[in-house]
XYZ file of C-alpha atoms in Angstrom:
382
model
C 21.703 -85.086 -37.505
C 19.585 -87.677 -39.693
C 16.629 -85.815 -41.596
C 13.809 -88.373 -41.167
C 10.848 -86.148 -42.473
C 10.782 -86.705 -46.202
C 7.114 -86.755 -46.572
C 7.160 -82.927 -45.138
C 9.830 -82.133 -47.676
C 12.728 -83.604 -49.702
C 16.551 -82.164 -49.634
C 16.701 -80.743 -53.622
C 18.609 -83.047 -55.953
C 21.672 -81.590 -56.650
C 21.354 -81.401 -60.145
C 17.981 -79.744 -59.825
C 19.770 -77.395 -57.761
C 22.081 -76.361 -60.690
C 19.627 -76.213 -63.240
C 17.551 -74.028 -61.635
C 20.584 -71.594 -60.818
C 21.646 -71.759 -64.110
C 18.566 -70.669 -65.553
C 17.659 -68.301 -63.452
C 21.030 -66.681 -64.104
C 20.649 -66.835 -67.438
C 17.091 -67.171 -68.838
C 15.002 -64.061 -66.772
C 13.173 -63.384 -69.618
C 9.299 -63.070 -69.362
C 7.990 -65.723 -71.552
C 5.136 -63.881 -72.710
C 7.769 -61.032 -74.008
C 8.153 -61.002 -77.544
C 12.042 -60.080 -77.681
C 14.402 -62.995 -77.951
C 14.911 -63.102 -73.886
C 11.200 -63.974 -73.813
C 11.473 -66.403 -76.667
C 14.205 -68.147 -75.175
C 12.029 -68.421 -71.623
C 8.825 -69.256 -73.816
C 11.251 -72.612 -75.434
C 12.391 -73.362 -71.821
C 8.649 -73.765 -70.579
C 7.393 -75.476 -73.607
C 10.420 -78.094 -73.359
C 9.656 -78.648 -69.653
C 5.753 -79.284 -69.912
C 6.801 -81.650 -72.783
C 9.093 -83.503 -70.258
C 6.638 -83.339 -67.551
C 4.111 -85.162 -70.012
C 6.453 -87.536 -71.137
C 7.321 -88.784 -67.659
C 3.146 -88.899 -66.840
C 2.918 -90.054 -70.453
C -0.093 -87.580 -71.015
C -0.116 -84.411 -73.445
C 1.532 -81.614 -73.020
C -1.650 -79.210 -73.189
C -2.647 -81.134 -70.147
C -0.511 -80.145 -68.298
C -1.415 -77.029 -66.044
C 1.736 -75.319 -63.176
C 0.584 -74.692 -60.142
C 2.252 -73.299 -57.290
C 1.986 -76.597 -55.569
C -0.522 -79.384 -54.845
C -2.416 -77.186 -52.384
C -2.943 -75.094 -55.751
C -3.642 -78.161 -57.809
C -6.126 -79.518 -55.579
C -7.966 -76.371 -55.033
C -8.324 -75.852 -58.732
C -9.247 -79.502 -59.661
C -12.161 -79.547 -57.037
C -12.942 -76.099 -56.770
C -12.832 -75.495 -60.728
C -14.727 -78.579 -61.355
C -17.342 -77.919 -58.527
C -18.194 -74.116 -60.404
C -17.554 -75.280 -64.173
C -20.082 -77.971 -63.437
C -22.902 -76.827 -61.386
C -25.436 -77.483 -63.759
C -24.612 -81.204 -63.313
C -25.518 -81.219 -59.581
C -23.844 -79.723 -56.630
C -22.738 -83.159 -54.432
C -18.875 -83.885 -54.081
C -17.600 -87.127 -52.924
C -14.035 -87.436 -50.750
C -12.317 -89.554 -48.299
C -12.379 -88.553 -43.846
C -8.577 -88.621 -44.392
C -7.398 -86.470 -47.001
C -4.844 -83.690 -47.046
C -6.148 -80.529 -45.607
C -5.747 -79.426 -49.099
C -8.871 -81.493 -50.030
C -10.581 -81.617 -47.247
C -10.947 -77.869 -45.981
C -11.863 -76.940 -49.619
C -14.697 -79.266 -49.452
C -15.439 -77.906 -46.180
C -15.621 -74.262 -47.776
C -17.734 -75.458 -50.650
C -19.928 -77.128 -48.140
C -20.037 -73.417 -46.660
C -21.328 -72.526 -49.942
C -24.254 -74.772 -50.631
C -22.210 -77.449 -52.220
C -23.119 -81.151 -50.374
C -20.076 -83.352 -49.907
C -19.887 -86.943 -48.318
C -17.170 -87.926 -46.361
C -16.020 -91.654 -46.565
C -15.205 -93.328 -44.044
C -12.231 -95.467 -43.831
C -11.529 -99.030 -42.702
C -8.904 -99.556 -39.597
C -5.885 -99.445 -42.223
C -7.054 -95.985 -43.710
C -8.436 -96.999 -46.870
C -11.495 -96.929 -49.203
C -12.624 -99.465 -51.306
C -14.027 -98.953 -55.282
C -17.567 -100.714 -53.984
C -17.699 -98.049 -51.384
C -16.789 -95.042 -53.683
C -19.335 -96.553 -56.387
C -21.962 -97.224 -53.992
C -21.632 -93.406 -52.788
C -22.278 -91.719 -56.202
C -25.786 -89.892 -56.553
C -27.660 -88.229 -59.630
C -26.379 -84.752 -58.782
C -22.703 -86.017 -57.943
C -19.782 -83.777 -59.796
C -16.500 -85.241 -58.583
C -14.780 -87.932 -56.381
C -11.610 -87.078 -54.932
C -9.688 -89.429 -53.513
C -5.970 -89.543 -52.591
C -3.091 -91.820 -53.334
C -1.005 -92.335 -50.486
C -2.019 -91.090 -46.854
C 0.772 -88.263 -45.907
C 0.296 -89.494 -42.305
C -0.194 -93.462 -42.321
C 1.451 -94.120 -46.079
C -1.961 -96.126 -46.418
C -2.558 -96.890 -50.149
C -5.834 -96.312 -51.793
C -6.554 -98.241 -54.685
C -6.815 -95.419 -57.087
C -6.674 -97.655 -60.449
C -9.566 -99.738 -59.547
C -11.875 -96.665 -57.937
C -11.206 -95.010 -61.533
C -11.785 -97.902 -63.586
C -14.833 -98.917 -61.744
C -16.209 -95.238 -61.620
C -15.905 -94.678 -65.168
C -17.762 -97.992 -65.737
C -20.553 -97.200 -63.438
C -20.586 -93.710 -63.784
C -18.890 -92.073 -66.591
C -20.129 -88.470 -66.289
C -18.364 -88.358 -62.842
C -15.106 -86.692 -62.444
C -12.106 -88.061 -60.465
C -9.475 -86.304 -59.241
C -5.836 -88.339 -57.574
C -4.305 -85.953 -55.264
C -0.910 -87.995 -55.829
C 1.833 -86.198 -53.752
C 3.031 -89.238 -51.580
C 2.722 -91.429 -54.478
C 4.857 -90.455 -57.068
C 8.421 -91.648 -57.037
C 7.371 -94.783 -54.898
C 4.507 -96.364 -56.652
C 3.756 -96.885 -60.000
C 0.726 -95.435 -61.557
C -0.468 -95.283 -65.175
C -3.057 -92.005 -65.471
C -4.648 -93.310 -68.834
C -5.289 -96.548 -67.966
C -6.763 -95.722 -64.530
C -9.947 -93.441 -65.347
C -8.110 -90.720 -63.630
C -9.132 -87.244 -64.711
C -7.243 -84.902 -63.059
C -3.986 -85.801 -61.034
C -1.792 -83.367 -58.348
C 2.114 -83.178 -57.695
C 3.920 -81.070 -56.053
C 7.886 -80.767 -56.962
C 9.191 -80.437 -53.568
C 8.185 -84.027 -52.653
C 10.423 -85.385 -55.456
C 13.848 -83.581 -54.290
C 12.364 -80.434 -56.582
C 12.015 -77.047 -55.509
C 9.110 -75.415 -52.868
C 6.303 -73.474 -54.617
C 6.165 -75.214 -57.890
C 3.796 -78.283 -58.870
C 1.558 -79.107 -61.517
C -2.136 -80.283 -62.466
C -3.136 -83.020 -65.293
C -6.527 -82.421 -66.782
C -7.622 -84.795 -69.038
C -8.063 -83.512 -72.350
C -11.495 -82.552 -73.134
C -12.409 -81.345 -69.646
C -13.159 -77.302 -68.280
C -12.286 -76.144 -65.467
C -13.118 -72.622 -63.845
C -10.063 -70.680 -63.098
C -8.913 -69.868 -59.681
C -6.596 -67.435 -60.817
C -7.916 -64.936 -63.845
C -5.817 -62.259 -65.543
C -3.349 -63.249 -68.175
C -3.484 -65.881 -70.660
C -0.626 -67.982 -69.432
C -1.467 -71.968 -69.311
C -3.956 -71.489 -71.804
C -5.954 -69.164 -69.570
C -6.608 -71.978 -67.133
C -4.041 -70.046 -64.634
C -3.003 -66.631 -64.762
C 0.586 -65.303 -63.690
C 4.056 -64.977 -64.848
C 5.911 -68.683 -65.292
C 8.349 -69.546 -62.620
C 10.845 -70.801 -65.544
C 13.779 -71.780 -63.030
C 11.273 -73.795 -61.327
C 9.286 -75.107 -64.106
C 12.615 -76.278 -65.541
C 13.810 -77.881 -62.056
C 10.690 -79.813 -61.142
C 10.629 -80.982 -65.013
C 14.127 -82.433 -64.042
C 13.351 -83.649 -60.455
C 10.300 -85.275 -62.157
C 12.537 -86.962 -64.547
C 15.314 -88.387 -62.088
C 12.199 -89.438 -59.689
C 10.685 -91.322 -62.403
C 14.105 -93.366 -63.663
C 14.821 -93.992 -60.119
C 11.324 -95.248 -58.999
C 11.812 -99.071 -58.875
C 15.278 -99.322 -57.025
C 14.716 -96.570 -54.668
C 11.321 -97.976 -53.850
C 12.848 -101.174 -53.281
C 15.504 -99.985 -50.981
C 12.909 -98.431 -49.024
C 10.633 -101.041 -48.703
C 13.595 -103.255 -47.059
C 14.245 -100.112 -44.396
C 10.613 -99.792 -43.447
C 10.380 -103.695 -42.428
C 13.496 -103.071 -40.453
C 12.106 -100.150 -38.882
C 8.493 -101.430 -38.517
C 9.862 -104.651 -36.650
C 12.306 -102.595 -34.471
C 9.012 -100.601 -33.245
C 6.631 -103.772 -32.735
C 9.428 -104.983 -30.837
C 9.121 -101.928 -28.371
C 5.989 -103.039 -26.027
C 4.645 -99.434 -25.408
C 4.392 -98.390 -29.027
C 1.632 -99.165 -31.411
C 1.905 -99.231 -34.889
C -0.337 -97.233 -37.145
C 0.973 -97.685 -40.604
C -0.020 -100.562 -42.451
C 2.041 -103.795 -43.462
C 1.532 -103.011 -47.057
C 1.907 -99.200 -47.064
C 4.051 -96.799 -49.054
C 7.902 -97.635 -49.093
C 8.809 -94.590 -47.220
C 6.188 -93.779 -44.442
C 5.779 -95.256 -41.077
C 3.798 -93.702 -38.362
C 3.253 -95.096 -34.598
C 1.778 -93.942 -31.392
C 3.436 -93.979 -27.887
C 0.060 -94.134 -25.944
C 0.740 -92.122 -22.603
C 3.686 -90.183 -23.470
C 3.907 -86.861 -24.896
C 4.583 -86.701 -28.899
C 6.280 -83.702 -29.057
C 8.405 -84.236 -26.023
C 9.252 -87.538 -27.702
C 10.035 -85.255 -31.389
C 12.790 -83.383 -28.913
C 14.137 -86.318 -27.378
C 14.850 -87.818 -30.829
C 16.086 -84.399 -31.903
C 18.499 -84.490 -29.439
C 19.901 -87.930 -30.084
C 20.404 -86.370 -33.827
C 17.452 -87.644 -35.623
C 14.268 -84.986 -36.979
C 10.955 -86.878 -37.747
C 7.430 -85.333 -37.664
C 4.207 -85.714 -34.912
C 2.015 -85.832 -37.994
C 1.407 -83.917 -41.509
C 3.531 -81.077 -41.869
C 0.747 -79.212 -42.595
C -0.931 -80.029 -39.284
C 2.206 -80.291 -36.849
C 1.100 -77.175 -34.898
C -2.453 -77.971 -34.394
C -2.851 -79.413 -30.851
C -6.139 -81.154 -31.055
C -5.625 -85.324 -31.960
C -4.884 -86.418 -35.346
C -8.175 -86.361 -37.509
C -6.568 -89.066 -39.891
C -6.365 -91.756 -36.708
C -9.647 -90.863 -35.315
C -10.990 -91.697 -38.630
C -9.210 -94.983 -38.871
C -10.386 -96.062 -35.111
C -7.583 -94.925 -33.008
C -8.304 -94.071 -30.150
C -7.858 -90.230 -28.787
C -4.682 -90.877 -26.671
C -3.133 -92.974 -29.502
C -4.487 -90.357 -31.851
C -2.521 -87.683 -29.499
C 0.613 -89.084 -29.719
C 1.801 -90.130 -33.077
C 5.328 -89.865 -34.517
C 5.804 -89.899 -38.220
C 9.554 -91.414 -39.628
C 9.574 -90.955 -43.275
C 12.514 -91.837 -45.638
C 14.572 -91.362 -48.397
C 17.390 -92.232 -50.887
C 20.003 -91.281 -48.112
C 19.035 -93.431 -45.889
C 21.012 -96.809 -44.951
C 20.061 -100.126 -42.579
C 22.630 -98.695 -40.091
C 20.452 -95.256 -39.829
C 17.712 -97.352 -38.933
C 19.053 -99.331 -36.432
C 20.674 -96.137 -34.793
C 17.203 -94.575 -34.549
C 15.719 -97.682 -32.985
C 18.245 -97.414 -30.257
C 17.247 -93.681 -29.965
C 13.579 -94.374 -29.991
C 14.007 -97.104 -27.099
C 16.286 -94.895 -25.185
C 13.514 -92.121 -25.534
C 10.693 -94.435 -24.652
C 12.583 -95.753 -21.203
C 13.424 -91.694 -20.567
C 9.402 -90.933 -20.892
C 8.767 -94.224 -18.864
C 11.000 -92.856 -16.102
C 9.674 -89.659 -16.133
C 6.223 -90.976 -16.006
C 7.394 -92.832 -12.771
C 8.814 -89.984 -10.873
C 5.360 -87.960 -11.569
């Protein structure tokens, strides 16, 4: 069975799994305890934070450990909205954000905030000029994802950040970096990015752990009140094994980024060329999208049936993002890109990782052609 759903989650790196098991067995002390076991855990936490900060080229004090990107995104958006209400109650985001950003903004709308949802072009991106033009006197925050989790489209977040900081320096800029990290280079310091969300299981770390970079000097209202962990910015006993595992996965992903991205770009091109050669399919990912995500539609066919046919032939893919895969309505992302309801209802996402080879792609394309033919035969009989 070939797993081709890396955008949903990645298999843990063997070194990461070993590290987590070792830390869980040996270092179970609460890092807030004053005895020797607590001090050992505190030292591991400190070292892991330094590793994460070093990889992102920021300060350790600018890293908040969270339970994953959904919490990081909520903490950034709601934390900023609540902290800076005196500046205004207007937020800007895009129509194609992950649900943890999109629904967070919807929640704030219901509580009295005004939100501008920027429309995207046919490739699923926004421009820096579009973002800056939407800023109002009462705008507090702009949140734009780096790489779209369904189609792999890449937003120019570096250019957006730079222009935003020149034209509107008081407006905070948050980037959901979940699908971009480990695949695309990005300098937080040189991009005007104030906050940046990551989730460890997207780069071969454990599930249930992530981080939020918050530029020094920015204060957020904490979502979780209680203890003084994370400098009072996020209460709760720290999950030391997973934090150490995340730090290792983060470092490995950064070290392997250029090599992995080059391999995946080649495989992506082979896959895109193969999909384009099957007349019934419509490619939704832009040609210059992220190297690991390819999305296409099968108009007139049922995406779920297509998915299960591919599974019978040994390939695991998804119909859209994992967080939305059980919804029956058309993809919000594809509709925003101007796709028809039929196209938005019949999408298949293939997302690749380090394990895949060109032979895997060729075998997948053969299975895909077979599935399309069987679907056409079924329609003919109907």
